[in-house]
PDB file of C-alpha atoms in Angstrom:
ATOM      1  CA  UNK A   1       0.000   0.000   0.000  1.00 50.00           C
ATOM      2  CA  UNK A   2       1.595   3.598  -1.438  1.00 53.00           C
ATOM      3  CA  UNK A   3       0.593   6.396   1.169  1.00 50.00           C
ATOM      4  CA  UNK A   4      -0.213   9.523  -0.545  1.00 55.00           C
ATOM      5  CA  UNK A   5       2.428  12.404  -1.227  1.00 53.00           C
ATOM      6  CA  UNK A   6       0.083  14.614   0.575  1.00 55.00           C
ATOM      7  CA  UNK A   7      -0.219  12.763   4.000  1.00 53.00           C
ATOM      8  CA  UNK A   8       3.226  11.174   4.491  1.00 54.00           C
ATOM      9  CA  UNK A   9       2.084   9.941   7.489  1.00 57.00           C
ATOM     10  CA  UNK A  10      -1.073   7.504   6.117  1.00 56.00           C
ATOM     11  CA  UNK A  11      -3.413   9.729   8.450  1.00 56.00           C
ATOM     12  CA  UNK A  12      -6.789  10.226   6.484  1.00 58.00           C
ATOM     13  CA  UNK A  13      -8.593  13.043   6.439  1.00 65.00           C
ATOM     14  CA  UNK A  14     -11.485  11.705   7.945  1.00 70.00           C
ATOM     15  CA  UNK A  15     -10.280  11.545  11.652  1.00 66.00           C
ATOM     16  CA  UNK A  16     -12.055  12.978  14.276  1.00 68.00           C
ATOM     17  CA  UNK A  17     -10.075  15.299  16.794  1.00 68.00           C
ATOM     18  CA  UNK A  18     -11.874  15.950  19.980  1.00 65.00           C
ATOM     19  CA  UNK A  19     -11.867  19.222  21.651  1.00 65.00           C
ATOM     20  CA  UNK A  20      -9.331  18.911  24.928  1.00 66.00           C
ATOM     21  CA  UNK A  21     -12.152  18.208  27.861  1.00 67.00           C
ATOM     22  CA  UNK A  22     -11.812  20.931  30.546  1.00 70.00           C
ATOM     23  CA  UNK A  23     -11.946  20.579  34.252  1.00 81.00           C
ATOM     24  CA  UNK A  24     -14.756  22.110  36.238  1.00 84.00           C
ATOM     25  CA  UNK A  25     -14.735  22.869  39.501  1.00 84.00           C
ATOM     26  CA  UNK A  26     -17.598  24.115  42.293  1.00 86.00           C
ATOM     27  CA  UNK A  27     -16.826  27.353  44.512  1.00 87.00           C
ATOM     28  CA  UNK A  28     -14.942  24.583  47.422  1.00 86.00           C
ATOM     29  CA  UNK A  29     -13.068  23.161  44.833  1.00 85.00           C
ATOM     30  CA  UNK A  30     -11.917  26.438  43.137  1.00 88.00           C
ATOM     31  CA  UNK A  31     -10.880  27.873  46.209  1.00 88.00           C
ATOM     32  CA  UNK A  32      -8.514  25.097  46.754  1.00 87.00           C
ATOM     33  CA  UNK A  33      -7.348  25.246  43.433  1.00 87.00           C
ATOM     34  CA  UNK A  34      -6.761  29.069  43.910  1.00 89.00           C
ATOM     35  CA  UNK A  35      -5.250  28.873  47.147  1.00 87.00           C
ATOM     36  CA  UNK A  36      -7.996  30.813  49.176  1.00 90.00           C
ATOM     37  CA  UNK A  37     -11.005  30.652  51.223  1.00 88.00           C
ATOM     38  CA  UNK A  38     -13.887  29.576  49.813  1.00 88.00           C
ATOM     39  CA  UNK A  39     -15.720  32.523  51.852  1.00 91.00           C
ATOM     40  CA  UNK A  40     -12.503  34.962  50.307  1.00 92.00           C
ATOM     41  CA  UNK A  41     -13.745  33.232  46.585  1.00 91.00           C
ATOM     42  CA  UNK A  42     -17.988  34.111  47.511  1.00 92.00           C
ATOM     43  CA  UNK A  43     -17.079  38.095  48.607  1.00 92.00           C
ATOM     44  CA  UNK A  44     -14.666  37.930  45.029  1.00 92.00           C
ATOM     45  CA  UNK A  45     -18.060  37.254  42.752  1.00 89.00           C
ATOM     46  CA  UNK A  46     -20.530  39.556  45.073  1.00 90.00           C
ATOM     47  CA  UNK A  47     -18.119  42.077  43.954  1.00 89.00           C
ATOM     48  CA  UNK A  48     -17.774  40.826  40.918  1.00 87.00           C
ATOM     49  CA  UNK A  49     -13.673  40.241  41.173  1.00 88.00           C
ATOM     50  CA  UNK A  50     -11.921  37.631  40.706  1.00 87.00           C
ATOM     51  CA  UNK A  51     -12.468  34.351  38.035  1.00 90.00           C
ATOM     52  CA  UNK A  52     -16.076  34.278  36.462  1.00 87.00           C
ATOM     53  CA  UNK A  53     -17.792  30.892  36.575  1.00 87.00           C
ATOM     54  CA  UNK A  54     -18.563  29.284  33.444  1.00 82.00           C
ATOM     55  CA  UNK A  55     -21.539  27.551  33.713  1.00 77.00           C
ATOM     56  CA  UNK A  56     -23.564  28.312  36.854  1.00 80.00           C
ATOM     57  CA  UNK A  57     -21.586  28.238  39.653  1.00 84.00           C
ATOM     58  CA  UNK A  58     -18.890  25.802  38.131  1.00 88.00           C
ATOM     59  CA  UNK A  59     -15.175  27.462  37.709  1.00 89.00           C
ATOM     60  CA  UNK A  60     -12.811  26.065  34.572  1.00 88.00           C
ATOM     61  CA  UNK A  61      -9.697  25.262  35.456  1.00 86.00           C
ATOM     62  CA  UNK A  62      -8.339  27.426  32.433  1.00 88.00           C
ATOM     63  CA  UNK A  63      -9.992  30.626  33.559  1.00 90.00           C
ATOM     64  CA  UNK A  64      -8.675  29.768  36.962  1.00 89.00           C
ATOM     65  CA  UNK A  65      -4.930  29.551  35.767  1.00 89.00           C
ATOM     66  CA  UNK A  66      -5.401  32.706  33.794  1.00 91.00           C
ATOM     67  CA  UNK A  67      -6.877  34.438  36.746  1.00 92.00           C
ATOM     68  CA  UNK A  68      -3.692  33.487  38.458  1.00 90.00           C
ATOM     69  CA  UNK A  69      -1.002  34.481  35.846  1.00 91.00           C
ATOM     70  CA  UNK A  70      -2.959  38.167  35.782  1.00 92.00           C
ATOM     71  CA  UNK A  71      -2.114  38.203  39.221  1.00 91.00           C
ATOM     72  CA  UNK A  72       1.050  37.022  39.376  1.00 90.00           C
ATOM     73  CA  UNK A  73       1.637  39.380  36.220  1.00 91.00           C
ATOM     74  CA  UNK A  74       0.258  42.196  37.978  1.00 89.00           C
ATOM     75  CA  UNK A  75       2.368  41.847  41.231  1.00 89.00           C
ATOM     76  CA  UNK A  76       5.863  41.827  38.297  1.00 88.00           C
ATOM     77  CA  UNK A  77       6.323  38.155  39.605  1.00 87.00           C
ATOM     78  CA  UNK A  78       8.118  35.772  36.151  1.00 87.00           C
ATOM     79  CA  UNK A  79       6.525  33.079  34.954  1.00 86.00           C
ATOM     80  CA  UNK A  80       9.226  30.561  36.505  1.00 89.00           C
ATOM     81  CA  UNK A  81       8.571  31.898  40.259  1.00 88.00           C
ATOM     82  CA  UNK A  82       4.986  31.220  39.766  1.00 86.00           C
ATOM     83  CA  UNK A  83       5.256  28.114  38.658  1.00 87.00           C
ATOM     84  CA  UNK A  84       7.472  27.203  41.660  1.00 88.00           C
ATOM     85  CA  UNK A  85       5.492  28.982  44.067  1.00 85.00           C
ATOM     86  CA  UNK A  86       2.269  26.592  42.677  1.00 84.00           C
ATOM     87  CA  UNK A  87       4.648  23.560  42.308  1.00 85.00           C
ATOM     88  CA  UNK A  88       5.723  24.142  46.123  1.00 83.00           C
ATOM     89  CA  UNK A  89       1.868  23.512  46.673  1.00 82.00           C
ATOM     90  CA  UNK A  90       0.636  21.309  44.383  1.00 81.00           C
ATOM     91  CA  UNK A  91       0.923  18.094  46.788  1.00 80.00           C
ATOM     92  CA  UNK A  92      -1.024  20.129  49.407  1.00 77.00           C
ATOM     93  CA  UNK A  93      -3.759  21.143  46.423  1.00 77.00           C
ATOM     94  CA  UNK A  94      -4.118  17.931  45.389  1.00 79.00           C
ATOM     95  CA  UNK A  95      -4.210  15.951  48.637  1.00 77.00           C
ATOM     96  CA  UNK A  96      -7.295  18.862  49.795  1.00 76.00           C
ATOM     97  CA  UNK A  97      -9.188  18.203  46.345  1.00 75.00           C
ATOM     98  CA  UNK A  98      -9.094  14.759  46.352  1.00 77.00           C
ATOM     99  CA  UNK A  99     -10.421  14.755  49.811  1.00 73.00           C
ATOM    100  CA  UNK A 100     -13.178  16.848  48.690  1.00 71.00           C
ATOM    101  CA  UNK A 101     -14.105  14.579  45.678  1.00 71.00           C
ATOM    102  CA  UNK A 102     -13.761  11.340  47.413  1.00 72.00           C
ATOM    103  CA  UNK A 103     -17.009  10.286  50.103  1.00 64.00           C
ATOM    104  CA  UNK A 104     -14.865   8.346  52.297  1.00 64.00           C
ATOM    105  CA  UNK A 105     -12.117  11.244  52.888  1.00 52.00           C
ATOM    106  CA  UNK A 106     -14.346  13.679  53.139  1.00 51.00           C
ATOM    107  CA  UNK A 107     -15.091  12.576  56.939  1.00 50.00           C
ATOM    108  CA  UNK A 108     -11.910  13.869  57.626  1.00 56.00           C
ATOM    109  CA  UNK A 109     -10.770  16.978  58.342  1.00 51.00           C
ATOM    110  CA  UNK A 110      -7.991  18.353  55.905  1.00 57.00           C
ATOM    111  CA  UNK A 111      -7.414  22.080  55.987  1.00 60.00           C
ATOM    112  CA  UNK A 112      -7.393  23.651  52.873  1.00 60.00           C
ATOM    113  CA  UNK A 113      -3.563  24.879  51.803  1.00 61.00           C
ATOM    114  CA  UNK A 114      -3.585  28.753  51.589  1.00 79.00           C
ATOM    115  CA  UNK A 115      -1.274  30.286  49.626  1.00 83.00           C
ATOM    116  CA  UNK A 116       0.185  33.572  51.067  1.00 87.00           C
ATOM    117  CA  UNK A 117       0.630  35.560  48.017  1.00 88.00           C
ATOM    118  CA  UNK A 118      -2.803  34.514  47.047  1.00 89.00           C
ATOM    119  CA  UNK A 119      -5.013  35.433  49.984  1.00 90.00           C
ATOM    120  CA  UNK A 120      -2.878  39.295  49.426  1.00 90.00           C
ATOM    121  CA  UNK A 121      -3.123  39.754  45.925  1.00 91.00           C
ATOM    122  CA  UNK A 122      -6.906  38.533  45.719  1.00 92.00           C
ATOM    123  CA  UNK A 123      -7.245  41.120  49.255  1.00 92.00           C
ATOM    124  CA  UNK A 124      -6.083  43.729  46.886  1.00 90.00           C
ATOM    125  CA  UNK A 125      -8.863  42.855  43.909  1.00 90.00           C
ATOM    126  CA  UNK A 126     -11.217  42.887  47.100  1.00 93.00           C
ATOM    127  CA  UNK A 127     -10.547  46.294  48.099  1.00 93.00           C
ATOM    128  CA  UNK A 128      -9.885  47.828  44.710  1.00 92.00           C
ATOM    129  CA  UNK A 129     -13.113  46.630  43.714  1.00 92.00           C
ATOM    130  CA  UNK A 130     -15.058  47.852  47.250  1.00 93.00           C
ATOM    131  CA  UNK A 131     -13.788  51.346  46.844  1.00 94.00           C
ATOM    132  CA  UNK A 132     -15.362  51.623  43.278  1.00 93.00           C
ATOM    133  CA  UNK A 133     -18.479  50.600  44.730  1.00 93.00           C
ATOM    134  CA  UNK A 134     -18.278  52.551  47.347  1.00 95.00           C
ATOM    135  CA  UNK A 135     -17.231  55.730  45.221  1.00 96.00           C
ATOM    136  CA  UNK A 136     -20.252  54.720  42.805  1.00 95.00           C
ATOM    137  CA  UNK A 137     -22.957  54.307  45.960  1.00 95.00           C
ATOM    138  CA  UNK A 138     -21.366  58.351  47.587  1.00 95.00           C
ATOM    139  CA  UNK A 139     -22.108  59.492  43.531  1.00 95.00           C
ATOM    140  CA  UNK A 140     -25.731  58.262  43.933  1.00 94.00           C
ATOM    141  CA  UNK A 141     -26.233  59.289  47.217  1.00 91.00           C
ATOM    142  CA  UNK A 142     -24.581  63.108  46.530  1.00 88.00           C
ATOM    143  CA  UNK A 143     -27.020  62.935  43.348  1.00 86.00           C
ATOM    144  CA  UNK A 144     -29.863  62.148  45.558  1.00 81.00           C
ATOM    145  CA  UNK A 145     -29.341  65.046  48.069  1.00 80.00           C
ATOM    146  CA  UNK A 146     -28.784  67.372  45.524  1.00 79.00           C
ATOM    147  CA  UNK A 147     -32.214  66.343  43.555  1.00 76.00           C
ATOM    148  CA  UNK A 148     -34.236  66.152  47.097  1.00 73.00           C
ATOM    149  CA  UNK A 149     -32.716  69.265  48.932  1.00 72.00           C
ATOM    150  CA  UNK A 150     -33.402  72.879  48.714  1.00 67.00           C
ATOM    151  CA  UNK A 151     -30.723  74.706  47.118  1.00 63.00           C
ATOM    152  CA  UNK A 152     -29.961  78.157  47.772  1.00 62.00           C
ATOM    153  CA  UNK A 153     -28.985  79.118  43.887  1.00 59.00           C
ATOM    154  CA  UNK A 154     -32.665  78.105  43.363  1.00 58.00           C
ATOM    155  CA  UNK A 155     -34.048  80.670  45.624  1.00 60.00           C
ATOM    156  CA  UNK A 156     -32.132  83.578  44.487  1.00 59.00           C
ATOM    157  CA  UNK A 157     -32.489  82.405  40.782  1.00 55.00           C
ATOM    158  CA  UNK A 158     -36.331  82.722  41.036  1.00 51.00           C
TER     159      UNK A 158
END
C-alpha cells in the first residue's frame, strides 16, 4: 500500500479530533485550586472580582490559571517563580481536592492549603473593587441630596 504524497504519514482526512475536555470545579473546589477561602472566593463574585464561573456556579480550570497568571503578572512576579510557588503547593492542592471529591475522605478533616501571596493579591482585587463601589454608591447618594434638597442658587435664581 503507497501512502499519498500529501499525508506522508497515512493519516486520512477523515479523523475525528476531539476538543481537549476541561476541568470544572464548584466554589470549594476552586478555592482550593486558587489557594484561598472559599468565603474569600464568595465576597470575590458579590463584587464581581476575581475568576467568572462558566456555567452556573462551576469554575474552569483554564480561567482559573489565567486568573492566576494576571495576578502574578500584575504583582511583576516571572513566569518561573509562579510556577514554583504553585509547584511548592501542588501536593497540598491535590491531597485537599481529592479529599473533597472522594465520600470516604471527606469525613476527615484536611485544611485547605492557603497560599500567602494569594489570599494578598486577591485582598487587593477585594478592596480595589469595594472602593469603586463605594465611590459609585457616595455618587448616587450626593445625586440624591442634591435632587431632594433645597438649594440656595434656586431661591435667588427665582
Amino acid at each position: 500500500m503507497s501512502l499519498p504524497a500529501d499525508h506522508p504519514t497515512g493519516v486520512s482526512d477523515n479523523l475525528l479530533r476531539l476538543p481537549v475536555r476541561v476541568q470544572r470545579f464548584n466554589l470549594q473546589c476552586a478555592a482550593i485550586y486558587l489557594g484561598i477561602s472559599p468565603l474569600r472566593l464568595r465576597v470575590m463574585g458579590w463584587f464581581g472580582a476575581g475568576p467568572v464561573p462558566s456555567e452556573g456556579r462551576l469554575f474552569r480550570t483554564d480561567d482559573l490559571d489565567s486568573y492566576i497568571a494576571h495576578l502574578y503578572e500584575t504583582a511583576d512576579i516571572s513566569a518561573e517563580e509562579m510556577q514554583r510557588r504553585r509547584q511548592a503547593r501542588a501536593d497540598q492542592r491535590s491531597a485537599a481536592l481529592m479529599a473533597l471529591t472522594q465520600p470516604d475522605a471527606r469525613s476527615r478533616y484536611l485544611p485547605p492549603p492557603g497560599d500567602p501571596f494569594m489570599t494578598l493579591a486577591t485582598r487587593n482585587d477585594i478592596m480595589s473593587q469595594s472602593v469603586f463601589i463605594v465611590l459609585k454608591a457616595l455618587a448616587l447618594f450626593g445625586l440624591i441630596m442634591l435632587c431632594l434638597s433645597i438649594s440656595p442658587l434656586l431661591k435667588t435664581s427665582f
